[in-house]
């Protein structure tokens, strides 16, 4: 099966939102998804997303990312989410997406790519290690939700 990796556009947001919700169930945290289709459309100018699409146009995976700056290393690309639908796993789609992210990072002169992986997700950890990633077990993520009253 041929898979095409391409930049997502607003016409893809509905499908991407469905995949985000599917991913949150896989992560066992569906309650954390608060984004809406309307918000995705409103924030389309800052949204960076790649999709993996089959020959017949079905989107089966996505990767969201943004550029960041780290005081210790400089310009970086942050891979926010990478998800492949369960029925399409083990077909190198995740590798194609990650290779595309790496290519974007290189083309944009980034010094590194950073992302998270759940400690329980040994398959993902193994995959990332095979790709050459170093898994940092020192740092812990912090989220501060900004509430608008």
C-alpha positions as a Markdown table, in Angstrom:
| # | Residue | x | y | z |
|---|---|---|---|---|
| 1 | Unk | 0.0 | 0.0 | 0.0 |
| 2 | Unk | 1.3 | 3.4 | -0.9 |
| 3 | Unk | 1.1 | 6.1 | 1.8 |
| 4 | Unk | 1.4 | 9.7 | 0.9 |
| 5 | Unk | 2.7 | 12.1 | 3.6 |
| 6 | Unk | 1.4 | 15.7 | 3.2 |
| 7 | Unk | 0.7 | 18.9 | 5.1 |
| 8 | Unk | -2.8 | 19.0 | 6.5 |
| 9 | Unk | -5.2 | 21.8 | 5.7 |
| 10 | Unk | -8.4 | 23.0 | 7.2 |
| 11 | Unk | -10.4 | 20.5 | 5.1 |
| 12 | Unk | -8.6 | 17.7 | 7.1 |
| 13 | Unk | -9.4 | 19.1 | 10.6 |
| 14 | Unk | -12.6 | 17.0 | 11.1 |
| 15 | Unk | -10.7 | 13.8 | 10.4 |
| 16 | Unk | -7.7 | 14.9 | 12.5 |
| 17 | Unk | -10.0 | 15.7 | 15.4 |
| 18 | Unk | -11.5 | 12.2 | 15.2 |
| 19 | Unk | -7.9 | 10.7 | 15.3 |
| 20 | Unk | -7.0 | 13.0 | 18.2 |
| 21 | Unk | -9.9 | 11.6 | 20.2 |
| 22 | Unk | -9.0 | 8.1 | 19.2 |
| 23 | Unk | -5.4 | 8.7 | 20.3 |
| 24 | Unk | -6.6 | 10.1 | 23.6 |
| 25 | Unk | -8.5 | 6.9 | 24.3 |
| 26 | Unk | -5.4 | 4.9 | 23.4 |
| 27 | Unk | -3.5 | 7.1 | 25.9 |
| 28 | Unk | -6.2 | 6.4 | 28.5 |
| 29 | Unk | -6.9 | 10.2 | 28.9 |
| 30 | Unk | -9.9 | 11.1 | 26.7 |
| 31 | Unk | -10.9 | 13.7 | 29.3 |
| 32 | Unk | -7.9 | 15.8 | 28.4 |
| 33 | Unk | -9.0 | 16.6 | 24.9 |
| 34 | Unk | -10.7 | 20.0 | 25.0 |
| 35 | Unk | -10.0 | 21.2 | 21.4 |
| 36 | Unk | -12.9 | 21.7 | 19.1 |
| 37 | Unk | -13.2 | 21.8 | 15.4 |
| 38 | Unk | -14.1 | 25.5 | 15.6 |
| 39 | Unk | -10.9 | 26.1 | 17.6 |
| 40 | Unk | -8.8 | 24.2 | 15.1 |
| 41 | Unk | -10.2 | 26.4 | 12.3 |
| 42 | Unk | -9.7 | 29.6 | 14.2 |
| 43 | Unk | -6.1 | 28.6 | 15.0 |
| 44 | Unk | -5.3 | 27.3 | 11.6 |
| 45 | Unk | -2.5 | 29.8 | 11.0 |
| 46 | Unk | -0.4 | 28.4 | 13.9 |
| 47 | Unk | -1.3 | 24.7 | 13.4 |
| 48 | Unk | 1.4 | 22.5 | 11.9 |
| 49 | Unk | 0.3 | 19.0 | 11.0 |
| 50 | Unk | 1.3 | 16.2 | 8.6 |
| 51 | Unk | -1.1 | 13.5 | 7.6 |
| 52 | Unk | -0.5 | 10.0 | 6.2 |
| 53 | Unk | -3.0 | 9.2 | 3.5 |
| 54 | Unk | -3.8 | 6.0 | 1.6 |
| 55 | Unk | -4.2 | 5.8 | -2.2 |
| 56 | Unk | -7.9 | 6.2 | -1.8 |
| 57 | Unk | -7.5 | 9.4 | 0.3 |
| 58 | Unk | -8.2 | 7.9 | 3.8 |
| 59 | Unk | -6.2 | 9.7 | 6.5 |
| 60 | Unk | -4.8 | 7.0 | 8.7 |
| 61 | Unk | -2.2 | 8.9 | 10.8 |
| 62 | Unk | -1.1 | 12.3 | 11.8 |
| 63 | Unk | 1.8 | 14.2 | 13.4 |
| 64 | Unk | 1.4 | 17.7 | 14.9 |
| 65 | Unk | 4.4 | 19.8 | 15.6 |
| 66 | Unk | 5.6 | 23.4 | 16.3 |
| 67 | Unk | 8.9 | 25.2 | 16.4 |
| 68 | Unk | 10.4 | 26.1 | 19.8 |
| 69 | Unk | 13.5 | 27.6 | 21.2 |
| 70 | Unk | 15.5 | 26.0 | 24.0 |
| 71 | Unk | 18.0 | 28.1 | 25.9 |
| 72 | Unk | 20.5 | 25.2 | 26.1 |
| 73 | Unk | 20.5 | 24.3 | 22.4 |
| 74 | Unk | 18.6 | 26.8 | 20.3 |
| 75 | Unk | 15.9 | 26.3 | 17.6 |
| 76 | Unk | 14.1 | 23.1 | 17.8 |
| 77 | Unk | 11.0 | 21.3 | 16.4 |
| 78 | Unk | 8.6 | 19.9 | 19.0 |
| 79 | Unk | 6.7 | 16.9 | 17.9 |
| 80 | Unk | 3.4 | 17.2 | 19.8 |
| 81 | Unk | 1.6 | 14.1 | 18.7 |
| 82 | Unk | 2.2 | 11.2 | 16.3 |
| 83 | Unk | -0.6 | 8.7 | 16.0 |
| 84 | Unk | -1.3 | 5.8 | 13.6 |
| 85 | Unk | -4.7 | 4.1 | 13.5 |
| 86 | Unk | -4.5 | 0.7 | 15.1 |
| 87 | Unk | -5.4 | -1.2 | 11.9 |
| 88 | Unk | -2.6 | 0.5 | 10.0 |
| 89 | Unk | 0.3 | 0.0 | 12.5 |
| 90 | Unk | 3.3 | -2.1 | 11.7 |
| 91 | Unk | 3.4 | -0.8 | 8.1 |
| 92 | Unk | 6.1 | 1.8 | 8.6 |
| 93 | Unk | 3.7 | 4.7 | 8.5 |
| 94 | Unk | 4.9 | 6.0 | 11.8 |
| 95 | Unk | 8.5 | 5.9 | 10.5 |
| 96 | Unk | 7.4 | 7.8 | 7.3 |
| 97 | Unk | 5.8 | 10.4 | 9.5 |
| 98 | Unk | 8.8 | 10.7 | 11.8 |
| 99 | Unk | 11.2 | 10.8 | 8.8 |
| 100 | Unk | 9.2 | 13.7 | 7.4 |
| 101 | Unk | 9.3 | 15.5 | 10.7 |
| 102 | Unk | 13.1 | 15.0 | 10.8 |
| 103 | Unk | 13.4 | 16.3 | 7.3 |
| 104 | Unk | 11.4 | 19.5 | 8.2 |
| 105 | Unk | 13.6 | 20.0 | 11.2 |
| 106 | Unk | 16.7 | 19.7 | 9.1 |
| 107 | Unk | 15.4 | 22.0 | 6.4 |
| 108 | Unk | 14.5 | 24.6 | 9.1 |
| 109 | Unk | 18.0 | 24.3 | 10.6 |
| 110 | Unk | 16.7 | 23.0 | 14.0 |
| 111 | Unk | 19.3 | 21.7 | 16.4 |
| 112 | Unk | 17.0 | 19.0 | 17.7 |
| 113 | Unk | 13.6 | 17.4 | 17.8 |
| 114 | Unk | 11.9 | 16.9 | 21.1 |
| 115 | Unk | 8.7 | 14.9 | 22.0 |
| 116 | Unk | 7.1 | 12.9 | 24.8 |
| 117 | Unk | 6.4 | 9.3 | 25.1 |
| 118 | Unk | 4.3 | 7.6 | 27.8 |
| 119 | Unk | 6.5 | 5.4 | 30.1 |
| 120 | Unk | 4.1 | 2.5 | 29.7 |
| 121 | Unk | 4.3 | 2.6 | 25.9 |
| 122 | Unk | 7.2 | 0.2 | 25.4 |
| 123 | Unk | 6.4 | -0.3 | 21.7 |
| 124 | Unk | 6.8 | 3.4 | 21.0 |
| 125 | Unk | 9.9 | 3.6 | 23.2 |
| 126 | Unk | 11.5 | 0.8 | 21.3 |
| 127 | Unk | 10.6 | 2.4 | 18.0 |
| 128 | Unk | 12.0 | 5.8 | 19.0 |
| 129 | Unk | 15.2 | 4.2 | 20.3 |
| 130 | Unk | 15.6 | 2.4 | 16.9 |
| 131 | Unk | 15.2 | 5.8 | 15.2 |
| 132 | Unk | 18.2 | 7.1 | 17.4 |
| 133 | Unk | 16.2 | 9.0 | 20.1 |
| 134 | Unk | 17.6 | 9.3 | 23.6 |
| 135 | Unk | 14.8 | 8.7 | 26.1 |
| 136 | Unk | 15.3 | 11.2 | 29.0 |
| 137 | Unk | 14.0 | 9.7 | 32.3 |
| 138 | Unk | 15.1 | 12.8 | 34.3 |
| 139 | Unk | 12.6 | 15.5 | 33.3 |
| 140 | Unk | 8.9 | 15.5 | 34.2 |
| 141 | Unk | 6.4 | 17.5 | 32.2 |
| 142 | Unk | 4.4 | 20.3 | 33.7 |
| 143 | Unk | 1.1 | 21.6 | 32.4 |
| 144 | Unk | -0.6 | 24.8 | 33.7 |
| 145 | Unk | -4.0 | 25.2 | 32.2 |
| 146 | Unk | -4.9 | 28.8 | 31.6 |
| 147 | Unk | -8.5 | 29.5 | 32.6 |
| 148 | Unk | -10.4 | 32.4 | 31.1 |
| 149 | Unk | -13.2 | 33.4 | 33.4 |
